[in-house]
Each structure stands twice: as structure tokens, then as C-alpha cells.
């Protein structure tokens, strides 16, 4: 009749057991390629995200460092590394934290659900605040305070209130060396970019928000700035890739 007899079935099972056959284990799958592990095999999801993109959407806030998505600016390299499929920037050259807070307020007034369209948000401001001597504030500053710390807090709170589960990354400024922003110098408000970066990191810790400390990680110092920053402030193509790889 073509049906397996009891004896045939036992023979088949014994052969499978001898080969050490075990059912597929989900634990043996890699669902992404963020960590190299040669003991796992890739899932369809991991391959699809690598080849076709992650379908993650990123929205940026900041100044001239983040206001274009094209090569050779750093967002281009982040998009390329993470295979992001939808990215929007609200960054504007010359903007301070107050300027970006104004833009954010305008967005949320006109479109309260704006952040529902995004999975990731980032903020990179500070150099223009430093250059225009905006008061730094401190870890205890209120969101209504007219200082840098208060405005950073306000931006964080507004984004997280609009979409609590968004992945928010706040970046510190990196070191500069130009006529307008000399290396490791104090502005007339009495603080350095290093001190500003430490404060940003503390505020992020208070909100359990991830801080990307470009001041410490970018390798920008007196020896490397000429090779990585085109004018002592803005990254050239090499510097932008360095920063993009860090952010990604």
C-alpha cells in the first residue's frame, strides 16, 4: 500500500538518531548582524534587513553638522551603515538649542503625532550655544530656564512625551580649533565645550537617554583636527565618516 510499517518507522527513526538529528532551534538563529557569531546561522530577517534595509526611520535635530543627509556629511554614513530607509533632518546651520526647541515646538503644534512616523531621533547641538555665550546652566536647571541645560531638557522631554518608545540619542559636540572657537577654550560665559559635553552626558543619564559622547570618542584633538575638520569646526569627508561610524 506504500504505508510505512512499524518496523520501517523504527528503522527510519534509528537512522535519524544515529545521525544526531535534532529539530531546528530558534536560539541558533541570528536575527541581525550587529554581533559577529560564527556559531549562529542568519534568519531571513537578518538577511533582509542587511540587503534591503532595516525600515527604520530617523529624524535629526541640530545645526550645520546634521543639516544634510548627503555625502560627505556624517548622516550619510549612518544611513549607509544601518541601511536606514527613511530619514528627515530638521537641523539648521547656525542653530542653537533655543532655535531647535522653537522648531520642535512648531512641529508638535502643527502635527502632534509627528514622531509616530519615526523609530529613531537624535539631537546634536552645542557649538553655536558656546560661540554665542548662552548660559550653560546645570544638572538642576528647569525646562523653563533660559540656558543650555534647560533647553536640552525641554527638547528631550517633548520628544519622549510625544513618543515614549522612540530611540532617542543625544550627542555631545566635539572639540574644535578655529579663530571663533579655539581649542579647549573658555567662552565669555565661562565654560568650555568639554564642560558642556559632561553636562549633556549627565542630563542624558538623568533621563535614561543614550548619550553619544563625540567629545570623548571622535579622536578630535590638536593633532587630528587639521586632518578631520575642514575649517576647525566642520568635519571634512574623512572626519564625517569617523563620526558617522561612531554614531552608527
CSV table of C-alpha atoms in Angstrom, one decimal:
chain,number,residue,atom,x,y,z
A,1,UNK,CA,0.0,0.0,0.0
A,2,UNK,CA,3.0,2.3,0.3
A,3,UNK,CA,2.5,2.9,4.0
A,4,UNK,CA,5.4,2.6,6.4
A,5,UNK,CA,5.2,-0.5,8.7
A,6,UNK,CA,6.0,-0.2,12.3
A,7,UNK,CA,9.4,-1.9,11.6
A,8,UNK,CA,10.2,0.5,8.8
A,9,UNK,CA,9.3,3.5,11.0
A,10,UNK,CA,11.6,2.3,13.8
A,11,UNK,CA,14.4,1.7,11.3
A,12,UNK,CA,13.9,5.3,10.0
A,13,UNK,CA,14.0,6.8,13.5
A,14,UNK,CA,17.0,4.8,14.4
A,15,UNK,CA,18.9,6.1,11.4
A,16,UNK,CA,17.9,9.7,12.2
A,17,UNK,CA,19.0,9.2,15.8
A,18,UNK,CA,22.3,7.8,14.6
A,19,UNK,CA,22.9,10.9,12.6
A,20,UNK,CA,22.2,13.1,15.6
A,21,UNK,CA,19.3,14.9,14.0
A,22,UNK,CA,17.6,17.5,16.2
A,23,UNK,CA,14.8,19.9,15.4
A,24,UNK,CA,15.6,23.5,14.5
A,25,UNK,CA,16.3,25.7,17.5
A,26,UNK,CA,15.3,29.3,17.4
A,27,UNK,CA,18.2,30.1,19.8
A,28,UNK,CA,20.6,29.1,17.0
A,29,UNK,CA,19.4,31.9,14.8
A,30,UNK,CA,20.9,35.4,14.4
A,31,UNK,CA,18.1,37.9,13.9
A,32,UNK,CA,20.6,40.7,13.0
A,33,UNK,CA,24.3,41.1,12.1
A,34,UNK,CA,25.2,43.6,14.9
A,35,UNK,CA,27.4,41.0,16.6
A,36,UNK,CA,29.6,38.5,14.7
A,37,UNK,CA,28.9,35.0,16.0
A,38,UNK,CA,30.0,32.1,13.8
A,39,UNK,CA,28.0,29.6,15.9
A,40,UNK,CA,24.7,31.0,14.7
A,41,UNK,CA,23.1,31.0,11.2
A,42,UNK,CA,21.3,34.0,9.8
A,43,UNK,CA,17.5,34.3,9.8
A,44,UNK,CA,15.5,35.6,6.9
A,45,UNK,CA,15.0,38.8,8.9
A,46,UNK,CA,18.7,39.4,9.3
A,47,UNK,CA,19.5,38.9,5.6
A,48,UNK,CA,16.5,41.0,4.6
A,49,UNK,CA,17.5,43.9,6.8
A,50,UNK,CA,21.1,43.8,5.6
A,51,UNK,CA,20.2,43.6,1.9
A,52,UNK,CA,17.0,45.6,1.7
A,53,UNK,CA,17.4,48.0,4.7
A,54,UNK,CA,16.1,48.0,8.3
A,55,UNK,CA,12.9,50.0,7.5
A,56,UNK,CA,13.9,52.2,10.5
A,57,UNK,CA,13.1,55.9,10.1
A,58,UNK,CA,15.4,58.5,11.7
A,59,UNK,CA,14.7,62.2,12.4
A,60,UNK,CA,17.5,64.6,13.2
A,61,UNK,CA,17.7,67.9,15.1
A,62,UNK,CA,20.8,70.0,15.3
A,63,UNK,CA,22.9,72.5,13.5
A,64,UNK,CA,25.1,72.6,10.4
A,65,UNK,CA,26.8,69.3,11.4
A,66,UNK,CA,23.4,67.5,10.8
A,67,UNK,CA,21.6,69.6,8.3
A,68,UNK,CA,22.3,67.5,5.2
A,69,UNK,CA,21.9,63.8,4.5
A,70,UNK,CA,24.3,63.7,1.6
A,71,UNK,CA,27.9,62.6,1.3
A,72,UNK,CA,30.2,63.7,2.7
A,73,UNK,CA,28.2,64.7,5.9
A,74,UNK,CA,28.1,62.3,8.8
A,75,UNK,CA,24.3,61.4,8.5
A,76,UNK,CA,25.1,59.8,5.1
A,77,UNK,CA,27.4,57.3,6.7
A,78,UNK,CA,25.0,56.5,9.4
A,79,UNK,CA,22.2,55.9,6.9
A,80,UNK,CA,24.6,53.7,4.8
A,81,UNK,CA,25.9,51.7,7.8
A,82,UNK,CA,22.4,51.0,9.3
A,83,UNK,CA,20.6,50.6,5.9
A,84,UNK,CA,18.0,53.2,7.1
A,85,UNK,CA,15.2,53.7,4.6
A,86,UNK,CA,13.6,56.9,5.8
A,87,UNK,CA,15.5,59.9,7.2
A,88,UNK,CA,14.5,63.5,7.8
A,89,UNK,CA,16.5,66.3,9.2
A,90,UNK,CA,15.2,69.4,11.0
A,91,UNK,CA,18.8,70.6,11.7
A,92,UNK,CA,19.6,74.2,10.5
A,93,UNK,CA,23.0,75.7,10.1
A,94,UNK,CA,23.8,78.2,12.8
A,95,UNK,CA,21.1,77.0,15.2
A,96,UNK,CA,21.4,77.0,18.9
A,97,UNK,CA,19.4,74.8,21.3
A,98,UNK,CA,16.8,77.6,21.6
A,99,UNK,CA,16.4,77.7,17.8
A,100,UNK,CA,15.9,73.9,17.7
A,101,UNK,CA,13.5,74.0,20.6
A,102,UNK,CA,11.4,76.6,18.7
A,103,UNK,CA,11.4,74.4,15.6
A,104,UNK,CA,10.4,71.4,17.7
A,105,UNK,CA,7.5,73.3,19.3
A,106,UNK,CA,6.3,74.4,15.9
A,107,UNK,CA,6.3,70.8,14.6
A,108,UNK,CA,4.4,69.5,17.6
A,109,UNK,CA,1.9,72.3,17.5
A,110,UNK,CA,1.1,71.6,13.8
A,111,UNK,CA,1.5,67.8,14.0
A,112,UNK,CA,1.2,66.3,17.5
A,113,UNK,CA,1.7,62.8,16.1
A,114,UNK,CA,4.8,63.8,14.1
A,115,UNK,CA,7.2,61.3,15.9
A,116,UNK,CA,4.9,58.4,15.3
A,117,UNK,CA,6.5,58.3,11.8
A,118,UNK,CA,10.0,57.7,13.3
A,119,UNK,CA,11.8,55.0,15.1
A,120,UNK,CA,14.9,57.0,16.0
A,121,UNK,CA,15.5,60.6,16.9
A,122,UNK,CA,18.8,62.4,17.5
A,123,UNK,CA,20.0,65.8,18.8
A,124,UNK,CA,23.4,67.4,18.2
A,125,UNK,CA,23.7,71.0,19.2
A,126,UNK,CA,26.1,73.0,21.4
A,127,UNK,CA,28.8,74.7,19.4
A,128,UNK,CA,26.6,77.6,18.5
A,129,UNK,CA,25.4,78.0,22.0
A,130,UNK,CA,29.0,78.1,23.2
A,131,UNK,CA,30.0,80.6,20.5
A,132,UNK,CA,27.2,82.9,21.4
A,133,UNK,CA,27.8,82.6,25.1
A,134,UNK,CA,24.5,81.1,26.0
A,135,UNK,CA,24.4,80.5,29.8
A,136,UNK,CA,25.3,76.8,30.4
A,137,UNK,CA,23.0,76.1,33.3
A,138,UNK,CA,23.5,72.9,35.3
A,139,UNK,CA,22.0,69.5,36.0
A,140,UNK,CA,19.3,71.0,38.2
A,141,UNK,CA,18.1,73.6,35.6
A,142,UNK,CA,14.4,73.6,34.8
A,143,UNK,CA,13.0,73.2,31.3
A,144,UNK,CA,11.7,76.7,31.5
A,145,UNK,CA,15.2,78.1,32.3
A,146,UNK,CA,16.8,80.3,29.6
A,147,UNK,CA,20.0,78.4,29.5
A,148,UNK,CA,21.5,75.5,27.5
A,149,UNK,CA,20.7,72.8,30.1
A,150,UNK,CA,17.1,73.8,30.4
A,151,UNK,CA,16.6,73.8,26.6
A,152,UNK,CA,18.2,70.4,26.2
A,153,UNK,CA,16.0,69.0,28.9
A,154,UNK,CA,12.9,70.6,27.3
A,155,UNK,CA,13.8,69.0,23.9
A,156,UNK,CA,14.3,65.6,25.5
A,157,UNK,CA,11.0,65.8,27.4
A,158,UNK,CA,9.0,67.0,24.4
A,159,UNK,CA,10.3,64.2,22.2
A,160,UNK,CA,9.8,61.5,24.8
A,161,UNK,CA,6.3,62.8,25.7
A,162,UNK,CA,5.3,62.7,22.0
A,163,UNK,CA,6.6,59.1,21.6
A,164,UNK,CA,7.8,57.4,24.8
A,165,UNK,CA,9.2,54.4,23.0
A,166,UNK,CA,11.3,56.3,20.4
A,167,UNK,CA,15.1,55.6,20.5
A,168,UNK,CA,16.5,59.0,21.3
A,169,UNK,CA,20.2,59.7,21.1
A,170,UNK,CA,21.7,63.0,22.3
A,171,UNK,CA,25.2,63.7,21.1
A,172,UNK,CA,27.8,65.9,22.6
A,173,UNK,CA,29.7,68.4,20.5
A,174,UNK,CA,33.3,67.5,19.6
A,175,UNK,CA,36.3,69.7,20.1
A,176,UNK,CA,37.1,72.5,17.6
A,177,UNK,CA,40.0,74.7,16.8
A,178,UNK,CA,39.3,77.9,14.8
A,179,UNK,CA,39.5,81.6,15.3
A,180,UNK,CA,35.9,81.7,16.5
A,181,UNK,CA,36.2,78.5,18.6
A,182,UNK,CA,39.8,77.9,19.8
A,183,UNK,CA,40.8,74.6,21.1
A,184,UNK,CA,39.7,73.8,24.7
A,185,UNK,CA,39.0,77.4,25.4
A,186,UNK,CA,36.5,79.2,27.7
A,187,UNK,CA,33.8,81.4,26.2
A,188,UNK,CA,32.8,84.7,27.9
A,189,UNK,CA,30.1,82.8,29.7
A,190,UNK,CA,32.8,80.9,31.5
A,191,UNK,CA,32.7,77.3,30.2
A,192,UNK,CA,34.4,75.0,27.6
A,193,UNK,CA,33.0,72.5,25.2
A,194,UNK,CA,34.3,69.8,27.4
A,195,UNK,CA,32.2,71.1,30.3
A,196,UNK,CA,29.2,71.3,28.1
A,197,UNK,CA,29.7,67.7,27.0
A,198,UNK,CA,30.0,66.5,30.5
A,199,UNK,CA,26.7,68.3,31.4
A,200,UNK,CA,24.9,66.7,28.3
A,201,UNK,CA,26.1,63.3,29.5
A,202,UNK,CA,24.7,63.9,33.0
A,203,UNK,CA,21.4,65.1,31.7
A,204,UNK,CA,21.1,62.1,29.5
A,205,UNK,CA,21.8,59.9,32.5
A,206,UNK,CA,19.1,61.6,34.5
A,207,UNK,CA,16.6,60.9,31.7
A,208,UNK,CA,17.9,57.4,30.9
A,209,UNK,CA,18.6,58.5,27.4
A,210,UNK,CA,21.6,57.3,25.5
A,211,UNK,CA,24.4,59.9,25.1
A,212,UNK,CA,26.8,59.6,22.2
A,213,UNK,CA,29.9,61.3,23.6
A,214,UNK,CA,31.5,62.6,20.4
A,215,UNK,CA,33.8,64.8,22.6
A,216,UNK,CA,35.5,61.7,24.0
A,217,UNK,CA,35.1,59.3,21.1
A,218,UNK,CA,35.8,61.3,18.0
A,219,UNK,CA,39.6,61.4,18.5
A,220,UNK,CA,39.5,65.1,17.6
A,221,UNK,CA,42.5,66.8,19.2
A,222,UNK,CA,45.2,69.3,18.2
A,223,UNK,CA,47.0,66.5,16.3
A,224,UNK,CA,44.0,65.2,14.3
A,225,UNK,CA,41.7,68.3,13.9
A,226,UNK,CA,43.7,69.5,10.8
A,227,UNK,CA,43.1,66.1,9.1
A,228,UNK,CA,39.4,65.7,10.2
A,229,UNK,CA,37.9,69.2,10.3
A,230,UNK,CA,37.8,71.3,7.1
A,231,UNK,CA,37.8,74.7,8.9
A,232,UNK,CA,38.5,73.6,12.5
A,233,UNK,CA,34.8,73.2,13.2
A,234,UNK,CA,33.0,71.3,10.4
A,235,UNK,CA,34.1,67.7,9.5
A,236,UNK,CA,35.6,67.0,6.1
A,237,UNK,CA,34.8,63.8,4.3
A,238,UNK,CA,37.2,61.8,6.5
A,239,UNK,CA,36.0,63.3,9.7
A,240,UNK,CA,32.4,62.9,8.7
A,241,UNK,CA,33.0,59.2,8.2
A,242,UNK,CA,34.7,58.9,11.6
A,243,UNK,CA,31.7,60.5,13.3
A,244,UNK,CA,29.2,58.5,11.2
A,245,UNK,CA,30.9,55.2,12.2
A,246,UNK,CA,30.7,56.2,15.8
A,247,UNK,CA,27.1,57.2,15.7
A,248,UNK,CA,26.1,54.0,13.8
